[in-house]
mmCIF file of C-alpha atoms and ligand atoms in Angstrom:
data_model
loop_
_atom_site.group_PDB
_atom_site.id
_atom_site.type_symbol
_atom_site.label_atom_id
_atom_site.label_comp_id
_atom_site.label_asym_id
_atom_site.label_seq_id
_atom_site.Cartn_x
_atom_site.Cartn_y
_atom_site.Cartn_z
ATOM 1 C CA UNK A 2 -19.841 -7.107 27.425
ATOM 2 C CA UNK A 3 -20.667 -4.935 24.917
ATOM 3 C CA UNK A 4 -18.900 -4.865 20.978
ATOM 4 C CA UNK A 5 -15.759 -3.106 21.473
ATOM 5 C CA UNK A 6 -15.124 -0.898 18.562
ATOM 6 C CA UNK A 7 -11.064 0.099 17.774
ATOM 7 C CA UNK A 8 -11.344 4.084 18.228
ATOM 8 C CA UNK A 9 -9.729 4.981 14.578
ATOM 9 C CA UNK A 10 -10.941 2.447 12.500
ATOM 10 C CA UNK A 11 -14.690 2.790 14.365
ATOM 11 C CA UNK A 12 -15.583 -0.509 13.937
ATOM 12 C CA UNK A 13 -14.462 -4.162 16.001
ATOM 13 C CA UNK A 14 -14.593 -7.971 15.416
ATOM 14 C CA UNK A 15 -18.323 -8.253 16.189
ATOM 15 C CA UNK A 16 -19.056 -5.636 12.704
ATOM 16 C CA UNK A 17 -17.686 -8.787 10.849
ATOM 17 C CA UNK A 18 -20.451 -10.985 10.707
ATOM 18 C CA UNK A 19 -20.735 -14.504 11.649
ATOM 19 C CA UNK A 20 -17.497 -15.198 8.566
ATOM 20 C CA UNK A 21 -14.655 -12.575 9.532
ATOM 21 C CA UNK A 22 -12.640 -11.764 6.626
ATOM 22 C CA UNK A 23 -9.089 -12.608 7.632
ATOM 23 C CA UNK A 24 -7.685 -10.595 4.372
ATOM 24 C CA UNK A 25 -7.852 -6.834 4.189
ATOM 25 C CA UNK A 26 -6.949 -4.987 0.826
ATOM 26 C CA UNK A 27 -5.785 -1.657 2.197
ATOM 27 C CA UNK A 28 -5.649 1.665 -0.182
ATOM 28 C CA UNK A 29 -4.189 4.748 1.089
ATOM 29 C CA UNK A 30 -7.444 6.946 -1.200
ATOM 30 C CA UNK A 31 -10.581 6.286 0.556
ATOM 31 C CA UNK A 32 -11.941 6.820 -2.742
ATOM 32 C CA UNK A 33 -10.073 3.392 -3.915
ATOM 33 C CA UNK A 34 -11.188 1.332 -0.863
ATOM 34 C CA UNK A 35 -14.881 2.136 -1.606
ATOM 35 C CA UNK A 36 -14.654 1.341 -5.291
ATOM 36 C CA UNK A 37 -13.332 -1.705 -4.864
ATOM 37 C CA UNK A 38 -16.140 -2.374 -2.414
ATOM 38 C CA UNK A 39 -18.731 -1.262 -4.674
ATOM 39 C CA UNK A 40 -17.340 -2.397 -8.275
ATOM 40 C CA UNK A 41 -15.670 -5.633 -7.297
ATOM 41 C CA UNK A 42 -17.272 -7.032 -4.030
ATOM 42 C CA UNK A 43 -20.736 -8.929 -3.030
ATOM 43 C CA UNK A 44 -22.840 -7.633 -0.076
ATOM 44 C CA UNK A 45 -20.547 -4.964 0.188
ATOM 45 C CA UNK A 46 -21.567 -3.039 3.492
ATOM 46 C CA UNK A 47 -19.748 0.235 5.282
ATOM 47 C CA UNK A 48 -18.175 -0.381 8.337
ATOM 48 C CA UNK A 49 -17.423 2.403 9.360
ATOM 49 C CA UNK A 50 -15.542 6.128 7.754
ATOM 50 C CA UNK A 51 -14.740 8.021 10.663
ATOM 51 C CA UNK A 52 -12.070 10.340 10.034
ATOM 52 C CA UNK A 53 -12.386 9.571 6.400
ATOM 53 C CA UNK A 54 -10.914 6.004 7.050
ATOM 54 C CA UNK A 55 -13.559 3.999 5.479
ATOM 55 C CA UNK A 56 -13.414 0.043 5.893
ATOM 56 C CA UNK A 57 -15.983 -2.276 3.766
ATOM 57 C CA UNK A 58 -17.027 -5.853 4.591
ATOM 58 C CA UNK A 59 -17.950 -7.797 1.725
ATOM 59 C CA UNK A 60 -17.439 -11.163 -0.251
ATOM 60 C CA UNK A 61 -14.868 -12.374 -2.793
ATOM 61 C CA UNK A 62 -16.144 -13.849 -6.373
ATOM 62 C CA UNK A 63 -15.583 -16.654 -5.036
ATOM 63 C CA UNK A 64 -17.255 -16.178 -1.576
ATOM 64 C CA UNK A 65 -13.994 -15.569 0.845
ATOM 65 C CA UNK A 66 -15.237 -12.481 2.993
ATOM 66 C CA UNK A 67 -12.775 -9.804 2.770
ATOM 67 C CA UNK A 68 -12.537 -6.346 3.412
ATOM 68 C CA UNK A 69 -11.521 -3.359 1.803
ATOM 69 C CA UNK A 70 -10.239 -0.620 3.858
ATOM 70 C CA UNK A 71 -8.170 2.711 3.787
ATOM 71 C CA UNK A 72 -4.667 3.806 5.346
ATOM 72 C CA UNK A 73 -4.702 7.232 4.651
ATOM 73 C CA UNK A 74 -1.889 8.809 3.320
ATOM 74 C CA UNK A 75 1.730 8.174 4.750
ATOM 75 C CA UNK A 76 3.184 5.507 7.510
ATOM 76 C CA UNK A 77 2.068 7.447 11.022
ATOM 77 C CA UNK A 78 -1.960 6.865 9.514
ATOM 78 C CA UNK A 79 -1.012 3.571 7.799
ATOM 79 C CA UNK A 80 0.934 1.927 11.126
ATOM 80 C CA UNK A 81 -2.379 3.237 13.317
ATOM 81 C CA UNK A 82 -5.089 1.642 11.132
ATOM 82 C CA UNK A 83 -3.036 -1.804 10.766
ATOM 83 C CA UNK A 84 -2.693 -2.254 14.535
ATOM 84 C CA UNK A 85 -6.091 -1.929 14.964
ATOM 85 C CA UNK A 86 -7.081 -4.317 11.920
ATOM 86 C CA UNK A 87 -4.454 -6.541 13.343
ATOM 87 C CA UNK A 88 -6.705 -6.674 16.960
ATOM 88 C CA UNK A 89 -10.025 -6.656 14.808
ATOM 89 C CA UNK A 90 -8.582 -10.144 13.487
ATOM 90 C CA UNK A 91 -6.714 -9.667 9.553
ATOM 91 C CA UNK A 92 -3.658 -11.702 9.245
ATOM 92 C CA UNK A 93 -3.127 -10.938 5.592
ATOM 93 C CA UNK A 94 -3.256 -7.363 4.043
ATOM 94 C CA UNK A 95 -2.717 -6.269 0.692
ATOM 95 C CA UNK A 96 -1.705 -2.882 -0.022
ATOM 96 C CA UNK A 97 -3.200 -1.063 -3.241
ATOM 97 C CA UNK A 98 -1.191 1.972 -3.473
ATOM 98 C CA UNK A 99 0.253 4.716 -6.690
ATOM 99 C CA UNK A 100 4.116 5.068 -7.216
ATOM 100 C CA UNK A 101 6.373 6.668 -8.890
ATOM 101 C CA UNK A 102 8.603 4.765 -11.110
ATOM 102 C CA UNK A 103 12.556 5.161 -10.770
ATOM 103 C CA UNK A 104 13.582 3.120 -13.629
ATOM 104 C CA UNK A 105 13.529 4.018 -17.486
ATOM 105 C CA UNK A 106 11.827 0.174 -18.144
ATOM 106 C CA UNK A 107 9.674 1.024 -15.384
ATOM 107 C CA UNK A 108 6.013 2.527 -17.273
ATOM 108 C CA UNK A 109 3.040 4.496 -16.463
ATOM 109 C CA UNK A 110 0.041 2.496 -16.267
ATOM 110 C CA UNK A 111 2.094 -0.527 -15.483
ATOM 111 C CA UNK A 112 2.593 -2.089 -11.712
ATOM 112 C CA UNK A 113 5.167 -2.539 -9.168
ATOM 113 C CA UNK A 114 4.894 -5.502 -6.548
ATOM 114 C CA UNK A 115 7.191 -4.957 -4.154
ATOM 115 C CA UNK A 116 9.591 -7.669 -2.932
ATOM 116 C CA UNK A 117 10.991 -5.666 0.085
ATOM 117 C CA UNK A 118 11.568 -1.923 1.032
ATOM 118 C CA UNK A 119 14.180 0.553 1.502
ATOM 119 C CA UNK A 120 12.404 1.462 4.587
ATOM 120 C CA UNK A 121 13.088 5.586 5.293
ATOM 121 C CA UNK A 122 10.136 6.141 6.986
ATOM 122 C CA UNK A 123 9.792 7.758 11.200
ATOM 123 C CA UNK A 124 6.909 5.932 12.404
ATOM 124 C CA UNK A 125 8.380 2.372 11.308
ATOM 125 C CA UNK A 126 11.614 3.186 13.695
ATOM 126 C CA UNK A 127 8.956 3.664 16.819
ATOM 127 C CA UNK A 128 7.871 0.149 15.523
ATOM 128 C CA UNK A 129 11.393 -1.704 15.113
ATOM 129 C CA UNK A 130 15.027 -0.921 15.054
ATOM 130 C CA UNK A 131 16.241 0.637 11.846
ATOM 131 C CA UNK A 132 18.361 -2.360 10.586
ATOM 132 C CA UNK A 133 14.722 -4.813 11.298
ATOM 133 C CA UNK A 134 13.865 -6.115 7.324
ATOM 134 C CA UNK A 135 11.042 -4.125 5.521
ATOM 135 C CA UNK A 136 10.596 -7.480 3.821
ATOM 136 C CA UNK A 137 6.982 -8.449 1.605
ATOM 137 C CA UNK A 138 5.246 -12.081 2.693
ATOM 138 C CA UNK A 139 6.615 -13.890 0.127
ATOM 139 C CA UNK A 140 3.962 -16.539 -0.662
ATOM 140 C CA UNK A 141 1.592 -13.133 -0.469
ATOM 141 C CA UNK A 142 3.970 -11.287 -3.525
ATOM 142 C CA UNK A 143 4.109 -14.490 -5.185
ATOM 143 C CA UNK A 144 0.600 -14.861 -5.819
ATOM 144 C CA UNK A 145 0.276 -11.062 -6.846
ATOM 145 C CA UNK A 146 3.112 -11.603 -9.236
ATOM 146 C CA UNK A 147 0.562 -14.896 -10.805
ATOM 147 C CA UNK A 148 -2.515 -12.410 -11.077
ATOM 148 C CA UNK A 149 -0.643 -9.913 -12.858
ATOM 149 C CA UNK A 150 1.168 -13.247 -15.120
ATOM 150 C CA UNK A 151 -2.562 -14.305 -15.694
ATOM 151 C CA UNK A 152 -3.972 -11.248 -16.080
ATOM 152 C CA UNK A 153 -1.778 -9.877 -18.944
ATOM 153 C CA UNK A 154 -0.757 -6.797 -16.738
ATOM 154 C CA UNK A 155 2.581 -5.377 -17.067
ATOM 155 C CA UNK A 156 4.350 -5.933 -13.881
ATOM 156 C CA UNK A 157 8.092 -5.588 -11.785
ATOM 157 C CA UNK A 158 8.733 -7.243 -8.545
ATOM 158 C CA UNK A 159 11.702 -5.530 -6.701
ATOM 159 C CA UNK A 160 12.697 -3.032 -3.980
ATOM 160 C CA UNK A 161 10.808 -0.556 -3.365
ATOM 161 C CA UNK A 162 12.379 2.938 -1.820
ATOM 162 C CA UNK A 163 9.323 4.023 1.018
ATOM 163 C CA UNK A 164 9.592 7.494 2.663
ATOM 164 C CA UNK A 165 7.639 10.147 4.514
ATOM 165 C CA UNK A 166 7.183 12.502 1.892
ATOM 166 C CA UNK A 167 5.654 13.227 -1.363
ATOM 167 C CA UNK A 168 7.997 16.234 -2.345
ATOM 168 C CA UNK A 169 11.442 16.573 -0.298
ATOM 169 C CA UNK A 170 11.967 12.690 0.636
ATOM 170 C CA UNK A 171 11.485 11.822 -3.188
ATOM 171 C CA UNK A 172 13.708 14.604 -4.580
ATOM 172 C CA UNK A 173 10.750 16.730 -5.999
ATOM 173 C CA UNK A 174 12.049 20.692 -6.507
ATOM 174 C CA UNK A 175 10.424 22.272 -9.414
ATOM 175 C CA UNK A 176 7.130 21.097 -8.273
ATOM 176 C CA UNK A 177 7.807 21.512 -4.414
ATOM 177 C CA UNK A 178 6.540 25.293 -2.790
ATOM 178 C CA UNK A 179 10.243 24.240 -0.458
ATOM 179 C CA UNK A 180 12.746 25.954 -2.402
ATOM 180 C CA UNK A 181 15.803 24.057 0.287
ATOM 181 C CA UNK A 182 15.707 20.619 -0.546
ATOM 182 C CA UNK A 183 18.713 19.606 1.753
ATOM 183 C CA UNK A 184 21.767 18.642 0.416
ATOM 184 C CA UNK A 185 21.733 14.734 1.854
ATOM 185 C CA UNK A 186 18.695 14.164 -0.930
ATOM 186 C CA UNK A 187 19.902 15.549 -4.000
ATOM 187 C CA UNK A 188 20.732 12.608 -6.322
ATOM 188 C CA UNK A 189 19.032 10.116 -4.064
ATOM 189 C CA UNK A 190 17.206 9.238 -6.936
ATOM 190 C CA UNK A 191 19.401 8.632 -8.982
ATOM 191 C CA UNK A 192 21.511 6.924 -6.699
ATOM 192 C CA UNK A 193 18.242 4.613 -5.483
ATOM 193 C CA UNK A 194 18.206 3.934 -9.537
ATOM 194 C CA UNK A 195 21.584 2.779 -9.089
ATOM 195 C CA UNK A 196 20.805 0.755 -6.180
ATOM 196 C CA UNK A 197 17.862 -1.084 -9.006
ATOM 197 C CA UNK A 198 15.532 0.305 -6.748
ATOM 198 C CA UNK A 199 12.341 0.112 -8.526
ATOM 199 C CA UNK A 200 9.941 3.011 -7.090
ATOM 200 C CA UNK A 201 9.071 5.172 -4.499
ATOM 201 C CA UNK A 202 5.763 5.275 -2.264
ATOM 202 C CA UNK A 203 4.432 5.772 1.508
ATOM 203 C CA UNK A 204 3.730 3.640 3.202
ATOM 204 C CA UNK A 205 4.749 -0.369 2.761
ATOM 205 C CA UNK A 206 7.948 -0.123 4.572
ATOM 206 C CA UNK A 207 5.831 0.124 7.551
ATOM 207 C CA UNK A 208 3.548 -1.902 6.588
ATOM 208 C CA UNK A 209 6.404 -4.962 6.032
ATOM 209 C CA UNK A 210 7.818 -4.239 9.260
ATOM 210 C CA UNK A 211 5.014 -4.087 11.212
ATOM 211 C CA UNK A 212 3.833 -7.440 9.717
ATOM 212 C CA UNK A 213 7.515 -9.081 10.768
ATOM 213 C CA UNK A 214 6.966 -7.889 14.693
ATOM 214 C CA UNK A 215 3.198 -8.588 14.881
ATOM 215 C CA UNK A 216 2.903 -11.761 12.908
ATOM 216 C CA UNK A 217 1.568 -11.417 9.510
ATOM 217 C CA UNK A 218 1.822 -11.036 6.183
ATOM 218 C CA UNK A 219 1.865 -7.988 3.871
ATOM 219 C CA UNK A 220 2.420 -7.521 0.866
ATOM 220 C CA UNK A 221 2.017 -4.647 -1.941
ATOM 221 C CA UNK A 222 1.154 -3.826 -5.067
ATOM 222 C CA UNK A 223 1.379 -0.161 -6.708
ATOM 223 C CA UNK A 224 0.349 1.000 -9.856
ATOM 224 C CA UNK A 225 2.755 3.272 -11.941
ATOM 225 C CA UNK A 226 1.372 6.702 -12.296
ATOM 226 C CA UNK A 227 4.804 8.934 -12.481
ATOM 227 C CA UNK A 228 8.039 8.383 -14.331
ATOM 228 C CA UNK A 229 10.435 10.105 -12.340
ATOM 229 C CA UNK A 230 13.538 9.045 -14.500
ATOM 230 C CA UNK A 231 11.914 11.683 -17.074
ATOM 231 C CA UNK A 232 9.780 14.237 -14.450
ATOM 232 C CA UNK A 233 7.916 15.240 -11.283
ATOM 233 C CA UNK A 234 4.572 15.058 -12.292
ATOM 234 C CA UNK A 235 2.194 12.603 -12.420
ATOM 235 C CA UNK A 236 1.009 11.321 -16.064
ATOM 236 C CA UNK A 237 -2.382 11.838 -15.436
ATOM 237 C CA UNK A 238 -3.846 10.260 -18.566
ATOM 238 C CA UNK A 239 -2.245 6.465 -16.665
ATOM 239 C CA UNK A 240 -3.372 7.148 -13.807
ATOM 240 C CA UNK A 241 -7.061 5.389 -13.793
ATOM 241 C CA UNK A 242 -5.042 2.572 -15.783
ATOM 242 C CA UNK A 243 -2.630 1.845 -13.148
ATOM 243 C CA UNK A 244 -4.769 2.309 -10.267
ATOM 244 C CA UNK A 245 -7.486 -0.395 -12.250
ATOM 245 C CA UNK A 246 -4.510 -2.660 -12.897
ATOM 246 C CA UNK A 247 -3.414 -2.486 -9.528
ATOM 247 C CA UNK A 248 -6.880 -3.475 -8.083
ATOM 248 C CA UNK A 249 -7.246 -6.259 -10.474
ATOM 249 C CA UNK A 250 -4.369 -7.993 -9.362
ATOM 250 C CA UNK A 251 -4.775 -7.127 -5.836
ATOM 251 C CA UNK A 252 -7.817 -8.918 -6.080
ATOM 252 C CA UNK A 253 -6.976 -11.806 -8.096
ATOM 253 C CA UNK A 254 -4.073 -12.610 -5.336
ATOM 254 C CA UNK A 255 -6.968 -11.994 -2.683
ATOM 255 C CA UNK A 256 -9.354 -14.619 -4.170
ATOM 256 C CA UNK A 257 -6.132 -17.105 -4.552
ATOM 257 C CA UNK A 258 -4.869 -16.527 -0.761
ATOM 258 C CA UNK A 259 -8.480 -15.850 1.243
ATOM 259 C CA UNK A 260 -10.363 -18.519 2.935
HETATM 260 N N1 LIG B 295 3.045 8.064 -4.945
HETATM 261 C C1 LIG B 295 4.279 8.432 -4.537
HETATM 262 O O1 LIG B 295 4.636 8.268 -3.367
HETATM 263 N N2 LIG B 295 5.112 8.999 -5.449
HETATM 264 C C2 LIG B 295 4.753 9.231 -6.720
HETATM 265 O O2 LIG B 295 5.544 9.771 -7.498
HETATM 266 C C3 LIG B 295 3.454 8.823 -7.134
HETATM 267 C C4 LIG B 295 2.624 8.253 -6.206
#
């Protein structure tokens, strides 16, 4: 029989090489995934970027194979590229993604590790029932919370708010081309601030509840590029900050959990 390739991610378990990488670090940019490929791993090699979801085989520092793949943006992409990793063979995914900080202690350029979501998101209701925990693996968040300790990166571990959508579903108006935002979400943020929710994002409310039904673990990290307690925008001038911090620590955890 022939290699059977997974039809969104393009690629199956036979791509892997004789050493499968059990861990996958999983960015929702494509752009992020093949950095990290390129800047951070050995023997890096393209899998596959059909649709613009790139994956990359390579090694760890420390020679753990790993790979370094993309969600795309949002949970319906996110919870179609996991189940297919999850066939291809990764039990352990990492997610590198941007947030939004909901807190005034919360910074730009600094990173949120997420302990467990506030899980608002469609596709992760076609996956498990609504009350099912969005919760983060928790020797996974454990070790990200070590890398960021031993890197000297500023970090929070807490909830995490994770909804469908960029503008309406995180209470953006003056930047949003909707001028309804429905009634139900104003002051959601500031009541998820009340709630010491930490952040919003996109996608790892899936991604935790997805790991609970299939069997593995998740986790997340999420660098800081908005600070929604004082705007809508995104501080641009953090941004490649947050996103390097992110990856640092991302991979630091990797090379600490991969075998
Ligand atoms: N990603 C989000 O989902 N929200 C933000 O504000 C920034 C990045």
């Amino acid at each position: 029989m022939g290699n059977m390739r997974y039809y969104h991610i393009g690629f199956g378990r036979e791509d892997l090489g004789t050493n499968p990488p059990t861990l996958a670090l999983l960015s929702g940019d494509p752009e992020r995934a093949r950095t990290i490929a390129e800047t951070h791993l050995r023997d890096a090699r393209l899998l596959s970027d059909h649709r613009g979801l790139n994956s990359y085989v390579g090694v760890l520092p420390n020679g753990a194979p790993i790979l370094s793949a993309t969600s795309g943006m949002g949970a319906p992409s996110l919870s179609i590229v996991v189940n297919e990793l999850f066939q291809a063979g990764i039990r352990q995914i990492i997610r590198i993604g941007t947030t939004g900080s909901i807190q005034p202690h919360v910074l730009p350029g600094s990173v949120v590790i997420s302990s467990a979501a506030l899980c608002r998101q469609g596709a992760a209701n076609d996956i498990a029932p609504v009350e099912y925990p969005a919760a983060a693996d928790p020797f996974l968040t454990v070790a990200l919370a070590q890398a960021a300790r031993e890197l000297g990166v500023a970090h929070h571990v807490g909830i995490t708010a994770s909804v469908d959508t960029f503008y309406e579903g995180q209470e953006r108006s003056a930047s949003s081309a909707n001028p309804n935002l429905l009634r139900w979400l104003r002051g959601i943020t500031e009541e998820y601030r009340r709630l010491n929710v930490l952040n919003y994002e996109m996608e790892c409310g899936t991604l935790f509840k997805m790991a609970g039904v299939y069997g593995f673990a998740a986790a997340c990290v999420c660098g800081v590029i908005a600070q929604r307690t004082a705007g809508e925008s995104v501080v641009l001038e953090q941004k490649a900050i947050a996103v390097d911090n992110a990856i640092r620590v991302a991979l630091r955890a990797a090379m600490a959990r991969a075998g």
